[in-house]
Short mmCIF file of C-alpha atoms and ligand atoms in Angstrom, two decimals:
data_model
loop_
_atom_site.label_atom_id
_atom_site.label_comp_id
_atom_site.label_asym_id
_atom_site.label_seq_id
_atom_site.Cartn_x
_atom_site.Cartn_y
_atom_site.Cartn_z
CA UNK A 98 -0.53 -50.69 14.56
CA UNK A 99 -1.87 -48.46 11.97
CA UNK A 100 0.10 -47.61 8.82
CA UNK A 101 2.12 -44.71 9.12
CA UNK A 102 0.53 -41.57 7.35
CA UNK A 103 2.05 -39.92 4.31
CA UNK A 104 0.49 -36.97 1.99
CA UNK A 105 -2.33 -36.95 -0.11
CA UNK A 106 -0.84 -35.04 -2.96
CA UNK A 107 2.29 -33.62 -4.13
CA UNK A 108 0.76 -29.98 -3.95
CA UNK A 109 0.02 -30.92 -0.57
CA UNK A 110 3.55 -31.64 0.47
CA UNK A 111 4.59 -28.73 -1.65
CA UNK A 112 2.13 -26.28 -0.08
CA UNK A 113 3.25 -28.47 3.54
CA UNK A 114 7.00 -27.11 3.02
CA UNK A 115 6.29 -23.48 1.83
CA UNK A 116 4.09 -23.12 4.90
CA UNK A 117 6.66 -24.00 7.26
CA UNK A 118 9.80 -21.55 5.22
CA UNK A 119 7.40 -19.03 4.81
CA UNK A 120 7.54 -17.32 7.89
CA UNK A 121 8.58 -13.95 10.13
CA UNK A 122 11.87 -14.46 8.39
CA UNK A 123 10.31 -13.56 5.52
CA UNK A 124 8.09 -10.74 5.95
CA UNK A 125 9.74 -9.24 8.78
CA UNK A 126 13.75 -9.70 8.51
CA UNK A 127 13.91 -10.44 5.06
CA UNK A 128 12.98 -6.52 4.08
CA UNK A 129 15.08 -5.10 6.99
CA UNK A 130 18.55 -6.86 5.51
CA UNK A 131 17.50 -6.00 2.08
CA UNK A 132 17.18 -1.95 3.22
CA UNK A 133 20.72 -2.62 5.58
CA UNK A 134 22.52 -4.54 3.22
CA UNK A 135 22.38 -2.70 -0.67
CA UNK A 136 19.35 -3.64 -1.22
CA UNK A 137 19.54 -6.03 -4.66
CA UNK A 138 23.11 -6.51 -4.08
CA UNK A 139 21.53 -8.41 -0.46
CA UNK A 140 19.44 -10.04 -2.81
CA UNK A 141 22.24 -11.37 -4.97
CA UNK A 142 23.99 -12.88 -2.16
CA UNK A 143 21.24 -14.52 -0.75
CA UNK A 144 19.82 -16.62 -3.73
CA UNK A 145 23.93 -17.57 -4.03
CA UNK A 146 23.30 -18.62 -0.37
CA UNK A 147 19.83 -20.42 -1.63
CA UNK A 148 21.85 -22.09 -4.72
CA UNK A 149 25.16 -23.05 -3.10
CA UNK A 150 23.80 -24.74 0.75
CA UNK A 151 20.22 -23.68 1.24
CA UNK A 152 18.69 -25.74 -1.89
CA UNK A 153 21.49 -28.65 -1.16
CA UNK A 154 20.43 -28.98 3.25
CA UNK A 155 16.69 -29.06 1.96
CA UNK A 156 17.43 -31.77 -0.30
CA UNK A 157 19.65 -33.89 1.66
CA UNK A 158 17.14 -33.78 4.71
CA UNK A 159 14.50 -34.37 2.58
CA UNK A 160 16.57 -37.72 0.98
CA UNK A 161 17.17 -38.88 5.03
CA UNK A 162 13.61 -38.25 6.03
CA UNK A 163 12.29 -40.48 2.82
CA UNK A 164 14.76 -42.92 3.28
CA UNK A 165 14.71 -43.16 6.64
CA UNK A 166 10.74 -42.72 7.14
CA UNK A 167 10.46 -42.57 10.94
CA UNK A 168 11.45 -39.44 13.25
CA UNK A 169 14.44 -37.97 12.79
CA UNK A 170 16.09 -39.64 15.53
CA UNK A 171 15.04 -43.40 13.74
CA UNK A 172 16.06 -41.77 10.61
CA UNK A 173 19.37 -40.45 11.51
CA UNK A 174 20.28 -43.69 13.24
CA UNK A 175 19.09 -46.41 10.38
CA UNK A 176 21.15 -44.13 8.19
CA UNK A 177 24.13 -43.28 9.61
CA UNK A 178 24.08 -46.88 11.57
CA UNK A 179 25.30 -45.78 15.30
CA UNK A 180 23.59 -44.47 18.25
CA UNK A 181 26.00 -41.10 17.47
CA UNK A 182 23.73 -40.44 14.89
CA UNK A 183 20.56 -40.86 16.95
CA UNK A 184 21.51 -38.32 19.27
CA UNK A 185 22.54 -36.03 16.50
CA UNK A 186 18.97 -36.37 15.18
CA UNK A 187 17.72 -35.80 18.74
CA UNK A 188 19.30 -32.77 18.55
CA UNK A 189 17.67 -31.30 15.49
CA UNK A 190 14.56 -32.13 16.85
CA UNK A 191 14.95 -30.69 20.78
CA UNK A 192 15.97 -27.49 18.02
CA UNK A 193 12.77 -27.35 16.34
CA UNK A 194 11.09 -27.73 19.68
CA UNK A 195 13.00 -24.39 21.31
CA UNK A 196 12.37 -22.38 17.89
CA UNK A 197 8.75 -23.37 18.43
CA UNK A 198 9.03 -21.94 22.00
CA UNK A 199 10.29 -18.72 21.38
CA UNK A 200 8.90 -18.21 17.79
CA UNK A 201 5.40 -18.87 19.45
CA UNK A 202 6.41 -16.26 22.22
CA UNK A 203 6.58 -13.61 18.96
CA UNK A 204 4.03 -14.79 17.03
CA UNK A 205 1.54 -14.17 20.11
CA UNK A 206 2.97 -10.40 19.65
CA UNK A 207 2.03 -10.63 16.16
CA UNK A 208 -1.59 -11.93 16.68
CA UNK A 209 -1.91 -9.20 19.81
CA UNK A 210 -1.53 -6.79 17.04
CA UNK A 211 -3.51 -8.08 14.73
CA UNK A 212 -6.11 -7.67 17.27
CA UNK A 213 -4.72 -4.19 17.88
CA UNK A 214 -5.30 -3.22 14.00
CA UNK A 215 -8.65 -4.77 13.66
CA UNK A 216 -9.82 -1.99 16.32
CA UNK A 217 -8.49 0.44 14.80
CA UNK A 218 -5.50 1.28 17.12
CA UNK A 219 -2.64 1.14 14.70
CA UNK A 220 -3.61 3.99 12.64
CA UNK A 221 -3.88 6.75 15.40
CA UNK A 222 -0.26 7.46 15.60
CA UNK A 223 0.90 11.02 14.54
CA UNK A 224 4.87 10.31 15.55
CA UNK A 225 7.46 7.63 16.46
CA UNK A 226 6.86 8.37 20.03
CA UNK A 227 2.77 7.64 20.61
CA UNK A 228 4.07 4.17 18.45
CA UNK A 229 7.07 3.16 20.71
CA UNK A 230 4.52 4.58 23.30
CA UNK A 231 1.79 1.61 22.60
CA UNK A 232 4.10 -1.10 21.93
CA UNK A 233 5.85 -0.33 24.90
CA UNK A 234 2.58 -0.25 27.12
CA UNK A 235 2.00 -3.79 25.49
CA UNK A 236 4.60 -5.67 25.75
CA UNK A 237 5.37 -4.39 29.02
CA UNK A 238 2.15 -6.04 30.36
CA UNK A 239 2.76 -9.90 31.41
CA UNK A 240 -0.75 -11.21 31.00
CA UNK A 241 -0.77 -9.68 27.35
CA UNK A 242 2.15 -11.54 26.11
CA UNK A 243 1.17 -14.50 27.87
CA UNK A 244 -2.66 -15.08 26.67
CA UNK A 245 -1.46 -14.40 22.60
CA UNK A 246 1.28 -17.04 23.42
CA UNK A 247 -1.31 -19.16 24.57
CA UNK A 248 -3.73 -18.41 21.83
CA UNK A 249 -1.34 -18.84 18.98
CA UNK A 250 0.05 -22.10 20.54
CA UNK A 251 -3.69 -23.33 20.60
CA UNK A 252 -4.25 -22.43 17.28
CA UNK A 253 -1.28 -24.58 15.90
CA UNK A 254 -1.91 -27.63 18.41
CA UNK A 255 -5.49 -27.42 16.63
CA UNK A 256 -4.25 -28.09 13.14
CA UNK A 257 -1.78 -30.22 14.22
CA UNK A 258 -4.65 -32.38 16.18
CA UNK A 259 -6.08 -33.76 12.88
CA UNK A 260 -2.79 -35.58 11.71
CA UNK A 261 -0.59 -35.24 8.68
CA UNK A 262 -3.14 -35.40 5.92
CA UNK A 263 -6.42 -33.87 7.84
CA UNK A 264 -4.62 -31.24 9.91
CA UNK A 265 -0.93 -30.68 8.76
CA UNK A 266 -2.26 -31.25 4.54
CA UNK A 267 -5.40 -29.41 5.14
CA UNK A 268 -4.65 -26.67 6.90
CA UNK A 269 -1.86 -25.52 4.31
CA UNK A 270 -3.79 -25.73 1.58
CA UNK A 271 -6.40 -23.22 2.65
CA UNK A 272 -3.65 -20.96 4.27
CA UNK A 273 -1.24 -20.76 2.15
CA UNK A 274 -3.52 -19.55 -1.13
CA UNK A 275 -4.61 -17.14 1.58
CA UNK A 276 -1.31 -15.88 2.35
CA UNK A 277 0.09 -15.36 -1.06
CA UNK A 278 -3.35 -13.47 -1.96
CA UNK A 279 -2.99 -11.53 1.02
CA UNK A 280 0.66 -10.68 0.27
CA UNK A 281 -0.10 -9.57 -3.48
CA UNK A 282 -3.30 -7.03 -2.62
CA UNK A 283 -0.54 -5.40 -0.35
CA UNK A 284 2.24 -5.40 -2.59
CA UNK A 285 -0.30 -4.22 -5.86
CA UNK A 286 -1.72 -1.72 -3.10
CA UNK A 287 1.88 -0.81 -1.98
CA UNK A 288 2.80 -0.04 -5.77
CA UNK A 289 -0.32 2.20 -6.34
CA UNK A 290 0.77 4.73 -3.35
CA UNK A 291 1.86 7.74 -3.89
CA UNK A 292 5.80 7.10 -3.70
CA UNK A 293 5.03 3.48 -3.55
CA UNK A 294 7.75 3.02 -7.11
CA UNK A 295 10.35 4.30 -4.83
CA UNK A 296 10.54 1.53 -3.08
CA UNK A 297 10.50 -0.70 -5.80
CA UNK A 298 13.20 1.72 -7.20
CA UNK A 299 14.90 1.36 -3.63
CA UNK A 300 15.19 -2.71 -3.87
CA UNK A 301 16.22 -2.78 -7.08
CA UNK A 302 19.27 -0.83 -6.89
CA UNK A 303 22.61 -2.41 -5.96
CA UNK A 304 24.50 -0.22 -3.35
CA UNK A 305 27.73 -2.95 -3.72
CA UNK A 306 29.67 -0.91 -0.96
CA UNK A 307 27.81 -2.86 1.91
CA UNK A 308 28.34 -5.95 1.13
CA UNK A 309 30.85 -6.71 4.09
CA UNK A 310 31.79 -10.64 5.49
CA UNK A 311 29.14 -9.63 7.87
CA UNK A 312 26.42 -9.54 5.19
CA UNK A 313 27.32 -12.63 3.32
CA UNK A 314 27.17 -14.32 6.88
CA UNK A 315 23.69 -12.67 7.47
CA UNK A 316 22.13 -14.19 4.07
CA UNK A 317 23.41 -17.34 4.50
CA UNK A 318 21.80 -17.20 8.43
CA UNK A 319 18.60 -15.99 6.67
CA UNK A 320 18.70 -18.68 4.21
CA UNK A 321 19.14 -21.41 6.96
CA UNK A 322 16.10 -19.98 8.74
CA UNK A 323 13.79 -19.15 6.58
CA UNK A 324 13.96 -22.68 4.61
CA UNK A 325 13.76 -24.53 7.99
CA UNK A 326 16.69 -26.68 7.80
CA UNK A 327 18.69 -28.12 10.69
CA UNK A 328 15.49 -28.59 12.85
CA UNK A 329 14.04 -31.81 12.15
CA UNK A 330 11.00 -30.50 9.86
CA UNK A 331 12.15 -31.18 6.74
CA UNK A 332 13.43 -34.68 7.80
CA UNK A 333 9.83 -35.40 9.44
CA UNK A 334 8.07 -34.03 6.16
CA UNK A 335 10.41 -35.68 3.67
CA UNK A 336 9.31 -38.99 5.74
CA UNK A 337 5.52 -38.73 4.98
CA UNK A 338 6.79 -38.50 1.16
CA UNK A 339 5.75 -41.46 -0.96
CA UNK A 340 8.19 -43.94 -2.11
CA UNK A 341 7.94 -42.67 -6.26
CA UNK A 342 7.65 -38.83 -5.32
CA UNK A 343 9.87 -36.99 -7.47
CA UNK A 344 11.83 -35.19 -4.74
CA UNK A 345 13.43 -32.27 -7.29
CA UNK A 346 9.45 -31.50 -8.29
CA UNK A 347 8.76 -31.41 -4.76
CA UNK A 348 11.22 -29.31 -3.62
CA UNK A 349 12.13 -26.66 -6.45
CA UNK A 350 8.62 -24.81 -5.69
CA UNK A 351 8.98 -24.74 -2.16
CA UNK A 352 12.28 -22.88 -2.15
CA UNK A 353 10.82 -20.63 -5.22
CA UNK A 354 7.69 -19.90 -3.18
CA UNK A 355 9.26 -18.87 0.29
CA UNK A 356 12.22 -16.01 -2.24
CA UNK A 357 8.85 -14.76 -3.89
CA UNK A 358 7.37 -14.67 -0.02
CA UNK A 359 10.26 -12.52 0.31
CA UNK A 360 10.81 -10.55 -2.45
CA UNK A 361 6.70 -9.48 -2.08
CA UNK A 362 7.21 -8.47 1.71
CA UNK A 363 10.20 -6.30 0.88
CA UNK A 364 8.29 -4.39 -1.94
CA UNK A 365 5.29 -4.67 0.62
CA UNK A 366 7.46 -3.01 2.98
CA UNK A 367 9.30 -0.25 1.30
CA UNK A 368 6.96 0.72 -1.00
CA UNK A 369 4.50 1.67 2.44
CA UNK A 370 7.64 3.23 4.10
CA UNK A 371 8.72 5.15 0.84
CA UNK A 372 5.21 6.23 0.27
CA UNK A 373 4.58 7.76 4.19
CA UNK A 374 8.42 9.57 3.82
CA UNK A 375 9.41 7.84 6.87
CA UNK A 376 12.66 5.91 7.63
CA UNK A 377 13.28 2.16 8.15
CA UNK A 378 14.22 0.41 12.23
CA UNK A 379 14.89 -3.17 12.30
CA UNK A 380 13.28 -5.56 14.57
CA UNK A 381 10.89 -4.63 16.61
CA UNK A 382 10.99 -0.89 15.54
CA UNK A 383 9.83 -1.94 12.06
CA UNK A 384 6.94 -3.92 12.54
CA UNK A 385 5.50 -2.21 15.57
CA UNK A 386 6.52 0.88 15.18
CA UNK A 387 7.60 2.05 11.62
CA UNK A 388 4.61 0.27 9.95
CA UNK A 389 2.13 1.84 12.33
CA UNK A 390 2.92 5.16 11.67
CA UNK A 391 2.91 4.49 7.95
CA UNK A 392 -0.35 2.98 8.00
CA UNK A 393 -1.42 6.48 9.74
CA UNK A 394 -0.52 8.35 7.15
CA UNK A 395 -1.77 6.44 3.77
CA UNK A 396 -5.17 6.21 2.37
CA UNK A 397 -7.03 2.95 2.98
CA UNK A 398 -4.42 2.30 5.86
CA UNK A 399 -6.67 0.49 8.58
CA UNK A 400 -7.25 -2.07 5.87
CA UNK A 401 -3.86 -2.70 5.05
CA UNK A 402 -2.97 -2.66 8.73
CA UNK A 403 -5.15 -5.48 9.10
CA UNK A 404 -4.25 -7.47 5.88
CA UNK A 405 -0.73 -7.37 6.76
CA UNK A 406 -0.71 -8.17 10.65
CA UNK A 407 -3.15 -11.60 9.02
CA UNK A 408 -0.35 -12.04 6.55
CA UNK A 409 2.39 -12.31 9.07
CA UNK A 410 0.09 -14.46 11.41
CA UNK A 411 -1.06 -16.98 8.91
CA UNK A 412 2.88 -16.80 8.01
CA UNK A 413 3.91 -17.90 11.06
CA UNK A 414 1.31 -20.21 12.07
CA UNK A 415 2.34 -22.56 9.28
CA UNK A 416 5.59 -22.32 10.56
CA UNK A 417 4.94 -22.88 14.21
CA UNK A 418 2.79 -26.01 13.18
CA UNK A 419 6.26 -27.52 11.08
CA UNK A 420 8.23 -26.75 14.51
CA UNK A 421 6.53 -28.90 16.50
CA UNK A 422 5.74 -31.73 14.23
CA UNK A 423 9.14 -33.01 14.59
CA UNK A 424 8.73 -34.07 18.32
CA UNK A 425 5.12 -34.84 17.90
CA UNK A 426 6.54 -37.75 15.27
CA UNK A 427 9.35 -38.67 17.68
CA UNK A 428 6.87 -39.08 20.30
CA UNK A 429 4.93 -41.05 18.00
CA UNK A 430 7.06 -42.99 15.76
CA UNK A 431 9.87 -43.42 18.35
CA UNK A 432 7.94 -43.90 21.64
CA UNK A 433 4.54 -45.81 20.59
CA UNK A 434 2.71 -42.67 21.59
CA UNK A 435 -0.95 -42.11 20.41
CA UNK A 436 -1.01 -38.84 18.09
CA UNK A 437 -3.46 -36.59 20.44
CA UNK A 438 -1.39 -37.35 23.33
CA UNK A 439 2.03 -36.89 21.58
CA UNK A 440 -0.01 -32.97 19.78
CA UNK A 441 -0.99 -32.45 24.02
CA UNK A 442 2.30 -33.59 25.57
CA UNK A 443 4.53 -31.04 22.90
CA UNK A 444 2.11 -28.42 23.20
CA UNK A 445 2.71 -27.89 26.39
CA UNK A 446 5.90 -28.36 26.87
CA UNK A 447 6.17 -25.81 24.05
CA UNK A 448 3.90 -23.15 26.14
CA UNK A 449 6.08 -23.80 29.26
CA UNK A 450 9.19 -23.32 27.39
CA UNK A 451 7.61 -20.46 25.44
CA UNK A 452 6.71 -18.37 29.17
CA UNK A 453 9.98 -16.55 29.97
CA UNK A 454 10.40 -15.80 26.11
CA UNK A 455 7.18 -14.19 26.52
CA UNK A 456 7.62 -12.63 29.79
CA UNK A 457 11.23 -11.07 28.56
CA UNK A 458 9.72 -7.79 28.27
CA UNK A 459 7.52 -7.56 31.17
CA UNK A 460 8.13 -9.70 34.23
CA UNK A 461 11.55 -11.09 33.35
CA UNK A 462 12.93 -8.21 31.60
CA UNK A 463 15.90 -7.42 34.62
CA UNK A 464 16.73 -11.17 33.97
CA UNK A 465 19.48 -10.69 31.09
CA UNK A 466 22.99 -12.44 30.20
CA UNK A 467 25.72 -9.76 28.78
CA UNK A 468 22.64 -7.66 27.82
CA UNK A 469 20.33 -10.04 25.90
CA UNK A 470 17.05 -10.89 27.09
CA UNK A 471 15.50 -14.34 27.41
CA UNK A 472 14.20 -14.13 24.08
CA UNK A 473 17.28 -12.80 22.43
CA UNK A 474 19.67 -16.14 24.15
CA UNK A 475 17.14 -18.67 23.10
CA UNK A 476 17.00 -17.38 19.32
CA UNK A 477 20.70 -16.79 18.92
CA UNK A 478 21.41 -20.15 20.66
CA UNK A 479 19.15 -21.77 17.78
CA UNK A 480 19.91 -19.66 14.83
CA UNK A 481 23.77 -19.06 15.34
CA UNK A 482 24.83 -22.77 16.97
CA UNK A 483 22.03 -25.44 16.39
CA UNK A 484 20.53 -24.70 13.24
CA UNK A 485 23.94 -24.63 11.49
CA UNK A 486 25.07 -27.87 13.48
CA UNK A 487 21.79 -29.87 12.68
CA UNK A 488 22.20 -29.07 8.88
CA UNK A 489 26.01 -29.79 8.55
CA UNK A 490 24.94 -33.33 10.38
CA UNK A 491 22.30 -33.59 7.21
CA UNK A 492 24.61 -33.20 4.68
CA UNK A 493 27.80 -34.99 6.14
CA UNK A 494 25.15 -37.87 6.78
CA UNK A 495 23.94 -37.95 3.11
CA UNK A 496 27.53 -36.95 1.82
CA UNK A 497 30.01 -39.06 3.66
CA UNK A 498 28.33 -41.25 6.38
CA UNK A 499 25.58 -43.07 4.63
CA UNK A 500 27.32 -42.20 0.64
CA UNK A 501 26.70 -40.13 -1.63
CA UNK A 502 25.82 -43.01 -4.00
CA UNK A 503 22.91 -44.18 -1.94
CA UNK A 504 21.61 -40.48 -1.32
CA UNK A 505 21.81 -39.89 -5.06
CA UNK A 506 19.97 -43.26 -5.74
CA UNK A 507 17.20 -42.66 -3.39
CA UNK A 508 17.36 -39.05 -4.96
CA UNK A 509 17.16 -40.01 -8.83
CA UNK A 510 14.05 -42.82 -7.12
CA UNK A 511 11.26 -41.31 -8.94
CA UNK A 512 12.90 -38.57 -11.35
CA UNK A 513 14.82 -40.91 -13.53
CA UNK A 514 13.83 -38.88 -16.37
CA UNK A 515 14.83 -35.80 -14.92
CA UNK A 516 18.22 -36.89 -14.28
CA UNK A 517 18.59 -38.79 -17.24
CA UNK A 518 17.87 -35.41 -19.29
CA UNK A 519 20.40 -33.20 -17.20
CA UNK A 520 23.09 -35.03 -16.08
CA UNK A 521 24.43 -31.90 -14.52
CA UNK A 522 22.20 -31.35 -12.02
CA UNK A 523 23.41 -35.16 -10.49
CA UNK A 524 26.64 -33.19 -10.05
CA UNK A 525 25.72 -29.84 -8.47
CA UNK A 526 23.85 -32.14 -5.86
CA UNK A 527 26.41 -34.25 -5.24
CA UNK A 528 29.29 -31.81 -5.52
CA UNK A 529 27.35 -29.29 -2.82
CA UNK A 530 25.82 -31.54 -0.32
CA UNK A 531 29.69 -33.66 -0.40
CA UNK A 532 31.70 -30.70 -0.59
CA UNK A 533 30.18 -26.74 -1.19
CA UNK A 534 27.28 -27.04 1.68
CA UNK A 535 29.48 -28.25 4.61
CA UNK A 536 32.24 -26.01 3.91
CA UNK A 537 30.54 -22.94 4.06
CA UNK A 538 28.60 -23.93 7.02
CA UNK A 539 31.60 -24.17 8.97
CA UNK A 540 32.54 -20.88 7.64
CA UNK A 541 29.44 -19.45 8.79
CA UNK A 542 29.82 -21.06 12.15
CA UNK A 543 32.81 -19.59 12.70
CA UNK A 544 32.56 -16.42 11.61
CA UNK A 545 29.10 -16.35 13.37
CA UNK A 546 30.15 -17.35 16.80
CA UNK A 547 33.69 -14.90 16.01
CA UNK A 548 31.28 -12.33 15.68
CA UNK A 549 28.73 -13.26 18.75
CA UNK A 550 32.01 -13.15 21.24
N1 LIG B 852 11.05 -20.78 8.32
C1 LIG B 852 10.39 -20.01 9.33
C2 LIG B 852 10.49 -18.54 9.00
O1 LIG B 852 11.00 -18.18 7.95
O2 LIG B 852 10.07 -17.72 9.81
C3 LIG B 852 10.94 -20.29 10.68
C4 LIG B 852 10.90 -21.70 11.12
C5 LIG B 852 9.89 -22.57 10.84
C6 LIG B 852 11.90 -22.14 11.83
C7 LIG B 852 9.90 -23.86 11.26
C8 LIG B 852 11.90 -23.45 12.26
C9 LIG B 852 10.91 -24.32 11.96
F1 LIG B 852 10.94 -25.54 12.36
#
């Protein structure tokens, strides 16, 4: 047997783990709550969300994948020492394998339109109508949807191919420089417009009146998502970290990468919206139709239509490739499988899977539950019941099941010096993984699924 891989570098772990938060959660629903929910007073909520459970679930699945260093079903079980704990890793990683399905499904849209902007389609539009127009004629076509599923699907299964250090390693460290210089020509560009300061201006201000339950729930949703907790990824990555990593160094960047991610998107955002007078849609609206007509109406716009569809695609493809990881390990640290078969095997589970997400707005649009498509149930079912259950198993696991002793121990293994100069951060770890993180999770379970019914 050959020895289990682990990461060249730290960068390359770091970069690893910023590739797979950054994602459409960032550049596309990140700006849309900030504009729906008072702007900086959003903002505010969410990095309490990213301080009080976000940063604590990254760490403690990070601290089971190291310690454990198999799959997160292995891991779960050798730590929390019962077959209950296997399945409960199974779990997080049959979650990272639906969110691969479905985000694939919309990140085919994504790459459609990038191809779309490169020929010059997405800055024809004189009003809302010709945009919902094209999107509409799109997404309505079943072959369309289906080939960009494909494609995108390919592209991951391609990095993912080459193994931890040659695909997973690699591949991050020439996209994610990419990204981040992609994202900062837009959001310089965005600033130069004419109007472009409003948006900054927008962002900025605190409109404290809409900050309802609802919005706190939202952020700390958001903040679940977009760091890729309660899926298996982290656990998986964590695993390939070497014994005498400093996990605090390892970490702190990732989480400060994805909020600059999206903080830059939302100034990308308003500042093109601002600048073309025109008003903000969520969802689908923004991206596919708001941004289209905005990129009509601003000088240099065909070249920022095409920047910013490759932003969101490189975004996502990073993303995709740390959804799927988890079962390729479980295949292959779990079940003896070779790694190409285990890449093949997931990949196309993950395209079968993927095919009614992808046909929910052409050939399987009629077939709907209480109104939501295909698409809509298999994202709600992830973000709103498994994602919260797979990271309150992390940090019950690491807090009560295995002890918060050993998690702090295998924690402090490698920043003793860290610790030893600020004692205080042993006890916001231990004091939010043990008490803060699984609290509020529940909270947001319930108020979530009180909301859903
Ligand atoms: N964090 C990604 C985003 O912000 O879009 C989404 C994601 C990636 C979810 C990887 C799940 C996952 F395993």
């Amino acid at each position: 047997m050959t020895a289990r891989e682990s990461w060249g570098s730290r960068l390359g772990f770091i970069f690893a783990a910023a590739g797979s938060a950054i994602g459409l959660a960032n550049i596309w629903r990140f700006p849309f709550l900030v504009g729906a929910h008072g702007g900086s007073a959003f903002i505010c909520i969410y990095l309490l969300c990213l301080f009080l459970i976000g940063f604590p679930v990254f760490i403690s699945e990070i601290i089971i994948g190291r310690a454990g260093r198999s799959s997160p079903a292995d891991s779960f079980e050798r730590l929390g020492n019962s077959s209950w704990w296997r399945k409960a890793g199974m779990l997080t990683i049959i979650t990272g394998f639906i969110v691969s399905a479905f985000y694939s499904a919309v990140a085919g849209w994504i790459l459609g339109y990038l191809v779309e902007a490169i020929r010059g389609h997405l800055v024809a539009f004189n009003s809302a109508e010709q945009a919902a127009s094209h999107y509409e004629g799109l997404i309505h076509h079943p072959y369309w949807a289906l080939i960009y599923h494909a494609l995108f699907l390919a592209a991951s299964l391609f990095v993912l191919y080459f193994g931890v250090r040659g695909g997973i390693e690699r591949g991050n460290k020439i996209l994610m420089p990419l990204l981040f210089i992609v994202l900062t020509i837009l959001a310089v560009q965005g600033l130069r417009m004419d109007g472009g300061w409003k948006g900054l201006h927008f962002i900025t201000s605190p409109d404290w009146s809409q900050l309802t339950p609802m919005a706190f729930l939202i952020a700390m949703g958001q903040a679940f998502f977009t760091l890729s907790v309660g899926q298996g990824t982290l656990v998986t990555y964590g695993s390939y970290i070497k014994e005498r990593e400093n996990l605090i160094q390892s970490s702190w960047p990732v989480i400060a990468m994805d909020t600059l991610a999206s903080l830059l998107s939302a100034i990308i955002v308003f500042s093109i919206v601002f600048s073309a007078g025109i008003t903000l849609q969520s969802g689908p609206g923004l991206i596919f139709h708001t941004l289209p007509i905005a990129f009509g109406q601003i000088s240099g716009g065909y070249l920022i239509s095409v920047l910013f569809f490759l932003a969101v695609v490189l975004a996502a493809l990073t993303s995709e490739i740390s959804a799927l990881e988890p079962s390729v390990a479980y295949l292959v640290d779990s079940r003896g499988w070779s790694r190409h078969h285990a890449v093949m095997a997931v990949g196309l589970g993950a395209f079968l899977l993927g095919v009614p997400c992808a046909l929910s707005t052409s050939a399987l649009r009629e077939v709907t539950i209480q109104g939501h498509s295909i698409l809509d149930l298999m994202s709600m079912l992830a973000s709103s019941i498994l994602i919260p259950f797979g990271a309150l198993f992390a940090v019950v696991l690491v807090g009560w099941r295995w002890g918060i002793q050993r998690g702090m121990a295998q924690l402090e293994q490698g920043a003793e010096e860290l610790f030893e100069k600020h004692p205080l951060l042993l006890w916001y770890f231990k004091t939010c993984i043990r008490y803060v993180a699984p609290l509020l999770i529940l909270v947001v379970f319930v108020g979530t699924l009180m909301a859903v019914i």
